[in-house]
């Protein structure tokens, strides 16, 4: 079956797009760039049976009507986005690009990248001109792994094309996958949508993280404050504190290489980056209050992924928390139903099998992620000392962040 779509990069952005496409009946090629996202065997079989085909020959990229680039753009050592894999993907596609193809970028990038970085690579490698010979557009990814309420089919898709015709061509494609398409003025506006959406989340998490520290100092129950505040039907959206901010959508503290920093985002990063250390401080204080030192203490970490009921560990604060505990001399173990093995500082961390026995044996249990399988009421009874960083336990059952 000939493919209509090529997804270039089958990581955290590309794989959900490929799944959404074949679910919508769009025959899809998957061309891998960077590390692939984990996929259950049953999910792969389902995709293969409904129109998905992995591609190993880049020449196959020249046989599709739409190509979406989802190459990873991780942060480099200097904190800037590394566009190396995006450049490789662009050059590979350009060598096989045919006229009238629609090329869409979904990778997280700085405003201006589609026009100033991607466009020249595609034009030089293909001999074609964007906006005349092929369509070029940007669409920010809105993937939320594990979210059963907001799926690709009911999540609006923002499109910004190099020309009005580019926008309409991209919109026609995404209209096959989603209920609503939103047209941006151009690719820079669409790129900046992702900048705003990502930073909105991080800034608001930073605010509530600071409130968590303040409320603890004041002896105020922040979780009750949030419960009451979220009844306001306007002007407020509830965010909740935690031990840190994980995930792939890292905050973009720069609007672009030539523009000034976003001061509020920089401050939010400082606040959120401090949360693992704050968890350590709270843990050490709790141990001291119960006549124990962090050195030699048996500490059990529950949930080491960045998101509940999701196996991805990208950016999870659990790694830093475990590292700091080990540096203090604590004996760290962990439990996570989705993570069969885990290493910190190149050393394997012991994984407990009997959760209740391990919690009863540990001097301190720290809930870092609230997977659905955890019986928090039972854990609060069994654990000698429980620090809940997610506000998931019943009121009074544990020490909350």
mmCIF file of C-alpha atoms in Angstrom:
data_model
loop_
_atom_site.group_PDB
_atom_site.id
_atom_site.type_symbol
_atom_site.label_atom_id
_atom_site.label_comp_id
_atom_site.label_asym_id
_atom_site.label_seq_id
_atom_site.Cartn_x
_atom_site.Cartn_y
_atom_site.Cartn_z
ATOM 1 C CA UNK A 1 0.000 0.000 0.000
ATOM 2 C CA UNK A 2 1.533 3.376 -0.976
ATOM 3 C CA UNK A 3 1.931 5.781 1.933
ATOM 4 C CA UNK A 4 0.370 9.251 2.096
ATOM 5 C CA UNK A 5 2.493 10.363 5.045
ATOM 6 C CA UNK A 6 6.093 10.045 6.170
ATOM 7 C CA UNK A 7 6.858 10.728 9.838
ATOM 8 C CA UNK A 8 10.562 11.452 10.183
ATOM 9 C CA UNK A 9 11.583 10.719 13.754
ATOM 10 C CA UNK A 10 9.703 8.145 15.829
ATOM 11 C CA UNK A 11 10.416 9.543 19.261
ATOM 12 C CA UNK A 12 8.066 11.129 21.769
ATOM 13 C CA UNK A 13 6.545 13.406 19.113
ATOM 14 C CA UNK A 14 6.657 11.316 15.957
ATOM 15 C CA UNK A 15 5.346 8.028 17.280
ATOM 16 C CA UNK A 16 2.053 9.481 18.625
ATOM 17 C CA UNK A 17 1.598 11.306 15.297
ATOM 18 C CA UNK A 18 2.115 8.076 13.367
ATOM 19 C CA UNK A 19 -0.366 6.299 15.647
ATOM 20 C CA UNK A 20 -2.934 9.061 15.178
ATOM 21 C CA UNK A 21 -2.453 8.978 11.408
ATOM 22 C CA UNK A 22 -2.995 5.250 10.967
ATOM 23 C CA UNK A 23 -5.961 5.417 13.374
ATOM 24 C CA UNK A 24 -7.456 8.023 11.037
ATOM 25 C CA UNK A 25 -6.851 5.754 8.044
ATOM 26 C CA UNK A 26 -3.764 7.522 6.648
ATOM 27 C CA UNK A 27 -1.160 5.060 5.280
ATOM 28 C CA UNK A 28 2.051 6.073 7.027
ATOM 29 C CA UNK A 29 5.797 5.512 6.713
ATOM 30 C CA UNK A 30 7.969 5.842 9.786
ATOM 31 C CA UNK A 31 11.586 6.888 9.275
ATOM 32 C CA UNK A 32 13.675 6.844 12.438
ATOM 33 C CA UNK A 33 15.929 9.684 13.591
ATOM 34 C CA UNK A 34 17.276 9.700 17.142
ATOM 35 C CA UNK A 35 16.122 7.280 19.828
ATOM 36 C CA UNK A 36 12.755 5.622 19.195
ATOM 37 C CA UNK A 37 9.978 5.935 21.748
ATOM 38 C CA UNK A 38 9.085 2.722 23.560
ATOM 39 C CA UNK A 39 6.163 0.899 21.973
ATOM 40 C CA UNK A 40 4.374 -2.166 23.251
ATOM 41 C CA UNK A 41 4.378 -5.148 20.887
ATOM 42 C CA UNK A 42 0.580 -5.140 20.752
ATOM 43 C CA UNK A 43 0.541 -1.460 19.761
ATOM 44 C CA UNK A 44 3.104 -2.088 17.025
ATOM 45 C CA UNK A 45 1.096 -4.998 15.653
ATOM 46 C CA UNK A 46 -2.018 -2.827 15.646
ATOM 47 C CA UNK A 47 -0.207 -0.065 13.742
ATOM 48 C CA UNK A 48 1.238 -2.509 11.211
ATOM 49 C CA UNK A 49 -2.209 -3.933 10.574
ATOM 50 C CA UNK A 50 -3.758 -0.506 9.976
ATOM 51 C CA UNK A 51 -1.366 1.069 7.499
ATOM 52 C CA UNK A 52 1.962 1.755 9.238
ATOM 53 C CA UNK A 53 5.248 0.683 7.684
ATOM 54 C CA UNK A 54 8.770 1.319 8.990
ATOM 55 C CA UNK A 55 11.048 2.715 6.273
ATOM 56 C CA UNK A 56 14.766 2.003 6.096
ATOM 57 C CA UNK A 57 15.410 3.349 2.602
ATOM 58 C CA UNK A 58 15.312 7.176 2.556
ATOM 59 C CA UNK A 59 14.266 7.064 -1.105
ATOM 60 C CA UNK A 60 10.812 6.091 0.146
ATOM 61 C CA UNK A 61 10.447 9.611 1.569
ATOM 62 C CA UNK A 62 10.073 10.888 -1.983
ATOM 63 C CA UNK A 63 6.894 8.916 -2.563
ATOM 64 C CA UNK A 64 4.603 10.592 -0.044
ATOM 65 C CA UNK A 65 2.361 13.632 -0.275
ATOM 66 C CA UNK A 66 3.130 14.878 3.241
ATOM 67 C CA UNK A 67 6.326 14.634 5.312
ATOM 68 C CA UNK A 68 6.336 15.663 8.975
ATOM 69 C CA UNK A 69 9.692 16.167 10.674
ATOM 70 C CA UNK A 70 9.684 15.230 14.362
ATOM 71 C CA UNK A 71 13.432 15.082 14.949
ATOM 72 C CA UNK A 72 14.616 15.596 18.551
ATOM 73 C CA UNK A 73 15.981 19.024 19.477
ATOM 74 C CA UNK A 74 17.599 18.428 22.880
ATOM 75 C CA UNK A 75 19.443 21.067 24.852
ATOM 76 C CA UNK A 76 23.188 21.171 24.300
ATOM 77 C CA UNK A 77 25.862 21.733 26.930
ATOM 78 C CA UNK A 78 25.409 25.497 26.568
ATOM 79 C CA UNK A 79 21.667 25.261 27.192
ATOM 80 C CA UNK A 80 20.752 26.101 23.583
ATOM 81 C CA UNK A 81 18.695 23.775 21.420
ATOM 82 C CA UNK A 82 20.771 21.270 19.451
ATOM 83 C CA UNK A 83 19.412 21.279 15.891
ATOM 84 C CA UNK A 84 21.847 18.648 14.625
ATOM 85 C CA UNK A 85 19.292 15.852 14.233
ATOM 86 C CA UNK A 86 16.834 18.280 12.640
ATOM 87 C CA UNK A 87 19.502 19.217 10.086
ATOM 88 C CA UNK A 88 20.198 15.547 9.341
ATOM 89 C CA UNK A 89 16.491 14.872 8.874
ATOM 90 C CA UNK A 90 16.119 17.894 6.583
ATOM 91 C CA UNK A 91 19.057 16.894 4.403
ATOM 92 C CA UNK A 92 17.804 13.318 4.118
ATOM 93 C CA UNK A 93 14.350 14.486 3.093
ATOM 94 C CA UNK A 94 15.684 17.155 0.730
ATOM 95 C CA UNK A 95 17.646 14.591 -1.273
ATOM 96 C CA UNK A 96 14.368 12.893 -2.209
ATOM 97 C CA UNK A 97 11.882 15.767 -2.056
ATOM 98 C CA UNK A 98 9.451 15.979 -4.962
ATOM 99 C CA UNK A 99 7.396 18.944 -6.169
ATOM 100 C CA UNK A 100 4.001 19.521 -4.537
ATOM 101 C CA UNK A 101 5.006 17.717 -1.316
ATOM 102 C CA UNK A 102 3.854 19.302 1.950
ATOM 103 C CA UNK A 103 6.654 19.461 4.537
ATOM 104 C CA UNK A 104 5.691 20.212 8.130
ATOM 105 C CA UNK A 105 7.991 20.686 11.115
ATOM 106 C CA UNK A 106 6.754 19.649 14.565
ATOM 107 C CA UNK A 107 10.052 19.601 16.497
ATOM 108 C CA UNK A 108 10.311 22.138 19.352
ATOM 109 C CA UNK A 109 12.344 25.040 17.936
ATOM 110 C CA UNK A 110 12.968 28.745 18.383
ATOM 111 C CA UNK A 111 10.765 31.173 16.436
ATOM 112 C CA UNK A 112 12.271 31.657 12.991
ATOM 113 C CA UNK A 113 13.747 28.163 12.665
ATOM 114 C CA UNK A 114 11.365 26.968 9.952
ATOM 115 C CA UNK A 115 12.178 29.885 7.669
ATOM 116 C CA UNK A 116 15.806 30.564 8.555
ATOM 117 C CA UNK A 117 17.150 27.066 9.245
ATOM 118 C CA UNK A 118 14.908 24.401 7.740
ATOM 119 C CA UNK A 119 13.921 26.175 4.537
ATOM 120 C CA UNK A 120 17.497 26.708 3.235
ATOM 121 C CA UNK A 121 18.410 23.074 3.923
ATOM 122 C CA UNK A 122 15.385 21.802 2.018
ATOM 123 C CA UNK A 123 15.856 24.188 -0.897
ATOM 124 C CA UNK A 124 19.597 23.606 -1.259
ATOM 125 C CA UNK A 125 19.247 19.837 -1.047
ATOM 126 C CA UNK A 126 16.313 19.543 -3.428
ATOM 127 C CA UNK A 127 16.751 22.380 -5.884
ATOM 128 C CA UNK A 128 13.120 23.256 -5.217
ATOM 129 C CA UNK A 129 11.726 26.479 -3.805
ATOM 130 C CA UNK A 130 9.522 26.513 -0.706
ATOM 131 C CA UNK A 131 6.175 28.184 -1.253
ATOM 132 C CA UNK A 132 6.404 27.689 -4.997
ATOM 133 C CA UNK A 133 7.490 24.096 -5.662
ATOM 134 C CA UNK A 134 6.614 22.541 -2.304
ATOM 135 C CA UNK A 135 4.615 23.577 0.748
ATOM 136 C CA UNK A 136 6.334 24.344 4.054
ATOM 137 C CA UNK A 137 4.670 24.864 7.444
ATOM 138 C CA UNK A 138 5.162 24.576 11.178
ATOM 139 C CA UNK A 139 2.762 22.948 13.646
ATOM 140 C CA UNK A 140 3.557 22.790 17.379
ATOM 141 C CA UNK A 141 3.178 19.329 18.828
ATOM 142 C CA UNK A 142 0.560 18.995 21.564
ATOM 143 C CA UNK A 143 1.311 15.443 22.634
ATOM 144 C CA UNK A 144 0.290 14.580 26.197
ATOM 145 C CA UNK A 145 1.361 10.954 26.757
ATOM 146 C CA UNK A 146 -1.211 8.835 28.514
ATOM 147 C CA UNK A 147 -3.962 11.469 28.425
ATOM 148 C CA UNK A 148 -7.180 9.631 27.651
ATOM 149 C CA UNK A 149 -9.390 12.706 27.571
ATOM 150 C CA UNK A 150 -7.377 14.853 25.162
ATOM 151 C CA UNK A 151 -6.291 12.760 22.205
ATOM 152 C CA UNK A 152 -4.913 13.858 18.813
ATOM 153 C CA UNK A 153 -8.442 13.542 17.410
ATOM 154 C CA UNK A 154 -9.990 16.135 19.758
ATOM 155 C CA UNK A 155 -6.987 18.392 20.364
ATOM 156 C CA UNK A 156 -6.952 21.434 18.036
ATOM 157 C CA UNK A 157 -3.913 21.664 15.750
ATOM 158 C CA UNK A 158 -2.202 25.002 15.075
ATOM 159 C CA UNK A 159 -0.771 25.501 11.561
ATOM 160 C CA UNK A 160 1.463 28.263 10.282
ATOM 161 C CA UNK A 161 2.545 28.077 6.642
ATOM 162 C CA UNK A 162 5.179 29.970 4.688
ATOM 163 C CA UNK A 163 2.403 31.160 2.351
ATOM 164 C CA UNK A 164 -1.404 30.992 2.587
ATOM 165 C CA UNK A 165 -1.304 28.056 0.204
ATOM 166 C CA UNK A 166 1.211 26.287 2.470
ATOM 167 C CA UNK A 167 -1.070 26.833 5.441
ATOM 168 C CA UNK A 168 -4.074 25.428 3.600
ATOM 169 C CA UNK A 169 -2.163 22.375 2.402
ATOM 170 C CA UNK A 170 -0.978 21.599 5.938
ATOM 171 C CA UNK A 171 -4.469 22.271 7.283
ATOM 172 C CA UNK A 172 -5.934 19.832 4.783
ATOM 173 C CA UNK A 173 -3.596 17.139 6.059
ATOM 174 C CA UNK A 174 -4.234 17.736 9.769
ATOM 175 C CA UNK A 175 -7.941 17.994 9.074
ATOM 176 C CA UNK A 176 -7.821 14.241 8.466
ATOM 177 C CA UNK A 177 -6.507 13.658 12.002
ATOM 178 C CA UNK A 178 -8.228 16.190 14.242
ATOM 179 C CA UNK A 179 -11.598 17.835 14.736
ATOM 180 C CA UNK A 180 -10.265 21.389 14.625
ATOM 181 C CA UNK A 181 -7.451 23.193 12.796
ATOM 182 C CA UNK A 182 -6.343 26.669 13.882
ATOM 183 C CA UNK A 183 -4.535 28.785 11.299
ATOM 184 C CA UNK A 184 -1.713 31.007 12.583
ATOM 185 C CA UNK A 185 -0.520 34.063 10.679
ATOM 186 C CA UNK A 186 2.702 32.274 9.700
ATOM 187 C CA UNK A 187 5.364 29.811 10.849
ATOM 188 C CA UNK A 188 6.920 32.232 13.366
ATOM 189 C CA UNK A 189 3.583 32.694 15.101
ATOM 190 C CA UNK A 190 3.034 28.921 15.171
ATOM 191 C CA UNK A 191 6.533 28.361 16.577
ATOM 192 C CA UNK A 192 5.889 30.974 19.264
ATOM 193 C CA UNK A 193 2.650 29.223 20.229
ATOM 194 C CA UNK A 194 4.741 26.327 21.503
ATOM 195 C CA UNK A 195 7.064 28.721 23.319
ATOM 196 C CA UNK A 196 4.089 30.288 25.100
ATOM 197 C CA UNK A 197 2.309 27.027 25.900
ATOM 198 C CA UNK A 198 5.405 25.372 27.353
ATOM 199 C CA UNK A 199 6.452 28.367 29.398
ATOM 200 C CA UNK A 200 2.906 28.903 30.676
ATOM 201 C CA UNK A 201 3.031 25.469 32.269
ATOM 202 C CA UNK A 202 6.455 25.952 33.828
ATOM 203 C CA UNK A 203 5.755 29.433 35.169
ATOM 204 C CA UNK A 204 2.518 28.334 36.838
ATOM 205 C CA UNK A 205 4.143 25.223 38.301
ATOM 206 C CA UNK A 206 6.902 27.452 39.687
ATOM 207 C CA UNK A 207 4.296 29.702 41.314
ATOM 208 C CA UNK A 208 2.574 26.827 43.067
ATOM 209 C CA UNK A 209 5.948 25.307 44.043
ATOM 210 C CA UNK A 210 6.831 28.570 45.772
ATOM 211 C CA UNK A 211 3.431 28.536 47.424
ATOM 212 C CA UNK A 212 4.198 25.016 48.708
ATOM 213 C CA UNK A 213 7.352 26.235 50.440
ATOM 214 C CA UNK A 214 5.591 29.310 51.834
ATOM 215 C CA UNK A 215 2.578 27.369 53.094
ATOM 216 C CA UNK A 216 4.778 24.822 54.824
ATOM 217 C CA UNK A 217 6.615 27.621 56.627
ATOM 218 C CA UNK A 218 3.289 29.189 57.634
ATOM 219 C CA UNK A 219 1.681 25.925 58.703
ATOM 220 C CA UNK A 220 -0.986 26.289 55.994
ATOM 221 C CA UNK A 221 -2.437 23.300 54.111
ATOM 222 C CA UNK A 222 -1.694 24.255 50.500
ATOM 223 C CA UNK A 223 -3.713 21.344 49.128
ATOM 224 C CA UNK A 224 -6.794 22.671 50.878
ATOM 225 C CA UNK A 225 -6.012 26.135 49.516
ATOM 226 C CA UNK A 226 -5.877 24.751 45.971
ATOM 227 C CA UNK A 227 -9.076 22.761 46.506
ATOM 228 C CA UNK A 228 -10.899 25.916 47.478
ATOM 229 C CA UNK A 229 -9.292 28.188 44.882
ATOM 230 C CA UNK A 230 -10.165 25.944 41.953
ATOM 231 C CA UNK A 231 -13.868 26.455 42.624
ATOM 232 C CA UNK A 232 -13.482 29.954 41.192
ATOM 233 C CA UNK A 233 -15.082 29.716 37.732
ATOM 234 C CA UNK A 234 -12.920 32.422 36.118
ATOM 235 C CA UNK A 235 -9.412 33.832 36.289
ATOM 236 C CA UNK A 236 -7.828 30.769 37.911
ATOM 237 C CA UNK A 237 -6.462 27.438 36.719
ATOM 238 C CA UNK A 238 -5.285 24.933 39.304
ATOM 239 C CA UNK A 239 -1.680 23.720 39.173
ATOM 240 C CA UNK A 240 -0.146 21.473 41.797
ATOM 241 C CA UNK A 241 3.341 21.384 43.281
ATOM 242 C CA UNK A 242 5.732 18.494 42.996
ATOM 243 C CA UNK A 243 9.337 17.392 43.469
ATOM 244 C CA UNK A 244 10.385 18.896 40.123
ATOM 245 C CA UNK A 245 9.255 19.271 36.522
ATOM 246 C CA UNK A 246 9.959 16.477 34.071
ATOM 247 C CA UNK A 247 8.997 15.646 30.536
ATOM 248 C CA UNK A 248 10.259 16.512 27.077
ATOM 249 C CA UNK A 249 8.774 20.016 26.789
ATOM 250 C CA UNK A 250 11.540 21.806 28.660
ATOM 251 C CA UNK A 251 11.041 25.539 29.282
ATOM 252 C CA UNK A 252 12.465 27.802 26.602
ATOM 253 C CA UNK A 253 14.108 30.651 28.483
ATOM 254 C CA UNK A 254 15.237 32.265 25.225
ATOM 255 C CA UNK A 255 12.859 33.334 22.495
ATOM 256 C CA UNK A 256 15.684 32.847 19.994
ATOM 257 C CA UNK A 257 19.469 33.054 19.616
ATOM 258 C CA UNK A 258 19.337 36.782 18.895
ATOM 259 C CA UNK A 259 16.666 37.853 21.360
ATOM 260 C CA UNK A 260 16.702 38.626 25.050
ATOM 261 C CA UNK A 261 15.903 36.194 27.817
ATOM 262 C CA UNK A 262 12.402 35.857 29.200
ATOM 263 C CA UNK A 263 13.095 36.902 32.773
ATOM 264 C CA UNK A 264 9.989 35.314 34.263
ATOM 265 C CA UNK A 265 10.850 31.981 32.659
ATOM 266 C CA UNK A 266 14.410 32.144 33.950
ATOM 267 C CA UNK A 267 13.088 32.712 37.455
ATOM 268 C CA UNK A 268 10.567 29.892 37.063
ATOM 269 C CA UNK A 269 13.375 27.549 36.042
ATOM 270 C CA UNK A 270 15.340 28.501 39.141
ATOM 271 C CA UNK A 271 12.338 27.776 41.365
ATOM 272 C CA UNK A 272 11.512 24.452 39.704
ATOM 273 C CA UNK A 273 15.143 23.351 39.579
ATOM 274 C CA UNK A 274 15.360 23.903 43.346
ATOM 275 C CA UNK A 275 12.475 21.546 44.178
ATOM 276 C CA UNK A 276 14.522 18.309 44.303
ATOM 277 C CA UNK A 277 16.822 19.971 46.849
ATOM 278 C CA UNK A 278 13.779 21.140 48.813
ATOM 279 C CA UNK A 279 12.500 17.554 48.913
ATOM 280 C CA UNK A 280 15.871 16.477 50.318
ATOM 281 C CA UNK A 281 15.697 19.205 52.970
ATOM 282 C CA UNK A 282 12.205 18.107 53.996
ATOM 283 C CA UNK A 283 13.302 14.462 54.059
ATOM 284 C CA UNK A 284 16.337 15.194 56.240
ATOM 285 C CA UNK A 285 14.225 17.280 58.617
ATOM 286 C CA UNK A 286 11.615 14.541 58.973
ATOM 287 C CA UNK A 287 14.300 11.965 59.715
ATOM 288 C CA UNK A 288 15.912 14.251 62.295
ATOM 289 C CA UNK A 289 12.556 14.875 63.965
ATOM 290 C CA UNK A 290 12.226 11.116 64.400
ATOM 291 C CA UNK A 291 15.705 10.710 65.818
ATOM 292 C CA UNK A 292 17.401 9.514 62.652
ATOM 293 C CA UNK A 293 20.104 10.839 60.369
ATOM 294 C CA UNK A 294 20.047 10.798 56.595
ATOM 295 C CA UNK A 295 23.384 8.966 56.729
ATOM 296 C CA UNK A 296 22.592 5.291 56.926
ATOM 297 C CA UNK A 297 18.830 5.834 56.637
ATOM 298 C CA UNK A 298 16.856 3.391 54.515
ATOM 299 C CA UNK A 299 14.915 5.511 52.007
ATOM 300 C CA UNK A 300 12.333 4.055 49.612
ATOM 301 C CA UNK A 301 11.375 6.092 46.519
ATOM 302 C CA UNK A 302 7.977 5.378 44.976
ATOM 303 C CA UNK A 303 7.481 6.221 41.296
ATOM 304 C CA UNK A 304 10.562 7.345 39.347
ATOM 305 C CA UNK A 305 8.908 8.311 36.050
ATOM 306 C CA UNK A 306 8.092 11.906 35.173
ATOM 307 C CA UNK A 307 4.369 11.263 34.754
ATOM 308 C CA UNK A 308 1.867 8.956 36.460
ATOM 309 C CA UNK A 309 1.084 5.683 34.695
ATOM 310 C CA UNK A 310 3.680 6.417 32.019
ATOM 311 C CA UNK A 311 7.063 4.669 31.752
ATOM 312 C CA UNK A 312 9.054 7.630 30.426
ATOM 313 C CA UNK A 313 11.753 8.893 32.818
ATOM 314 C CA UNK A 314 12.806 11.921 30.745
ATOM 315 C CA UNK A 315 13.574 14.810 33.095
ATOM 316 C CA UNK A 316 12.166 13.022 36.138
ATOM 317 C CA UNK A 317 13.300 14.662 39.401
ATOM 318 C CA UNK A 318 13.718 11.185 40.894
ATOM 319 C CA UNK A 319 17.244 10.946 39.504
ATOM 320 C CA UNK A 320 18.499 14.076 41.247
ATOM 321 C CA UNK A 321 16.689 13.205 44.477
ATOM 322 C CA UNK A 322 18.212 9.723 44.538
ATOM 323 C CA UNK A 323 21.648 11.133 43.756
ATOM 324 C CA UNK A 324 21.489 13.673 46.589
ATOM 325 C CA UNK A 325 20.246 11.062 49.040
ATOM 326 C CA UNK A 326 23.123 8.759 48.128
ATOM 327 C CA UNK A 327 25.586 11.608 48.553
ATOM 328 C CA UNK A 328 24.188 12.100 52.072
ATOM 329 C CA UNK A 329 24.886 8.449 52.807
ATOM 330 C CA UNK A 330 21.327 7.100 52.621
ATOM 331 C CA UNK A 331 20.625 3.570 51.424
ATOM 332 C CA UNK A 332 18.188 4.160 48.554
ATOM 333 C CA UNK A 333 15.794 1.639 47.046
ATOM 334 C CA UNK A 334 12.845 2.179 44.723
ATOM 335 C CA UNK A 335 9.558 0.792 43.512
ATOM 336 C CA UNK A 336 7.904 1.573 40.195
ATOM 337 C CA UNK A 337 5.576 -0.829 38.391
ATOM 338 C CA UNK A 338 6.691 0.610 35.038
ATOM 339 C CA UNK A 339 10.477 0.644 35.581
ATOM 340 C CA UNK A 340 11.996 -2.840 35.960
ATOM 341 C CA UNK A 341 15.555 -1.549 36.521
ATOM 342 C CA UNK A 342 17.094 1.797 37.420
ATOM 343 C CA UNK A 343 20.652 3.060 37.814
ATOM 344 C CA UNK A 344 22.022 6.179 39.496
ATOM 345 C CA UNK A 345 25.670 7.289 39.333
ATOM 346 C CA UNK A 346 26.331 4.184 37.215
ATOM 347 C CA UNK A 347 25.141 1.982 40.054
ATOM 348 C CA UNK A 348 21.971 -0.111 39.987
ATOM 349 C CA UNK A 349 19.387 0.975 42.552
ATOM 350 C CA UNK A 350 17.769 -1.960 44.382
ATOM 351 C CA UNK A 351 14.185 -2.516 43.263
ATOM 352 C CA UNK A 352 11.789 -3.799 45.895
ATOM 353 C CA UNK A 353 9.142 -6.363 45.023
ATOM 354 C CA UNK A 354 6.998 -6.464 48.140
ATOM 355 C CA UNK A 355 5.902 -2.840 48.386
ATOM 356 C CA UNK A 356 4.207 -2.915 51.786
ATOM 357 C CA UNK A 357 7.035 -4.857 53.444
ATOM 358 C CA UNK A 358 9.591 -2.460 51.958
ATOM 359 C CA UNK A 359 7.626 0.594 53.156
ATOM 360 C CA UNK A 360 7.360 -0.885 56.644
ATOM 361 C CA UNK A 361 11.094 -1.588 56.688
ATOM 362 C CA UNK A 362 12.223 1.794 55.316
ATOM 363 C CA UNK A 363 13.018 4.656 57.673
ATOM 364 C CA UNK A 364 11.438 7.015 55.140
ATOM 365 C CA UNK A 365 9.240 6.441 52.096
ATOM 366 C CA UNK A 366 8.981 9.278 49.556
ATOM 367 C CA UNK A 367 6.108 9.275 47.075
ATOM 368 C CA UNK A 368 7.473 10.928 43.926
ATOM 369 C CA UNK A 369 4.857 9.739 41.429
ATOM 370 C CA UNK A 370 1.275 8.656 42.058
ATOM 371 C CA UNK A 371 0.771 5.665 39.781
ATOM 372 C CA UNK A 372 -2.776 4.339 39.796
ATOM 373 C CA UNK A 373 -1.633 0.970 41.120
ATOM 374 C CA UNK A 374 -0.502 2.480 44.419
ATOM 375 C CA UNK A 375 -2.863 1.984 47.341
ATOM 376 C CA UNK A 376 -1.956 5.212 49.108
ATOM 377 C CA UNK A 377 -4.239 4.604 52.068
ATOM 378 C CA UNK A 378 -2.569 1.243 52.659
ATOM 379 C CA UNK A 379 0.892 2.699 52.181
ATOM 380 C CA UNK A 380 0.239 5.466 54.667
ATOM 381 C CA UNK A 381 -0.629 2.822 57.250
ATOM 382 C CA UNK A 382 2.340 0.542 56.537
ATOM 383 C CA UNK A 383 5.090 3.146 56.100
ATOM 384 C CA UNK A 384 7.089 4.198 59.151
ATOM 385 C CA UNK A 385 7.380 7.710 57.753
ATOM 386 C CA UNK A 386 5.836 8.898 54.480
ATOM 387 C CA UNK A 387 6.634 12.107 52.591
ATOM 388 C CA UNK A 388 4.025 12.738 49.899
ATOM 389 C CA UNK A 389 5.319 15.158 47.237
ATOM 390 C CA UNK A 390 2.121 14.932 45.167
ATOM 391 C CA UNK A 391 -0.615 15.567 47.722
ATOM 392 C CA UNK A 392 -2.102 12.214 46.777
ATOM 393 C CA UNK A 393 -2.554 10.652 50.216
ATOM 394 C CA UNK A 394 -5.618 11.247 52.386
ATOM 395 C CA UNK A 395 -5.445 14.360 54.582
ATOM 396 C CA UNK A 396 -3.432 13.648 57.715
ATOM 397 C CA UNK A 397 -2.166 10.302 56.439
ATOM 398 C CA UNK A 398 1.306 11.527 55.493
ATOM 399 C CA UNK A 399 3.626 14.511 55.538
ATOM 400 C CA UNK A 400 2.790 16.491 52.410
ATOM 401 C CA UNK A 401 5.156 18.671 50.404
#
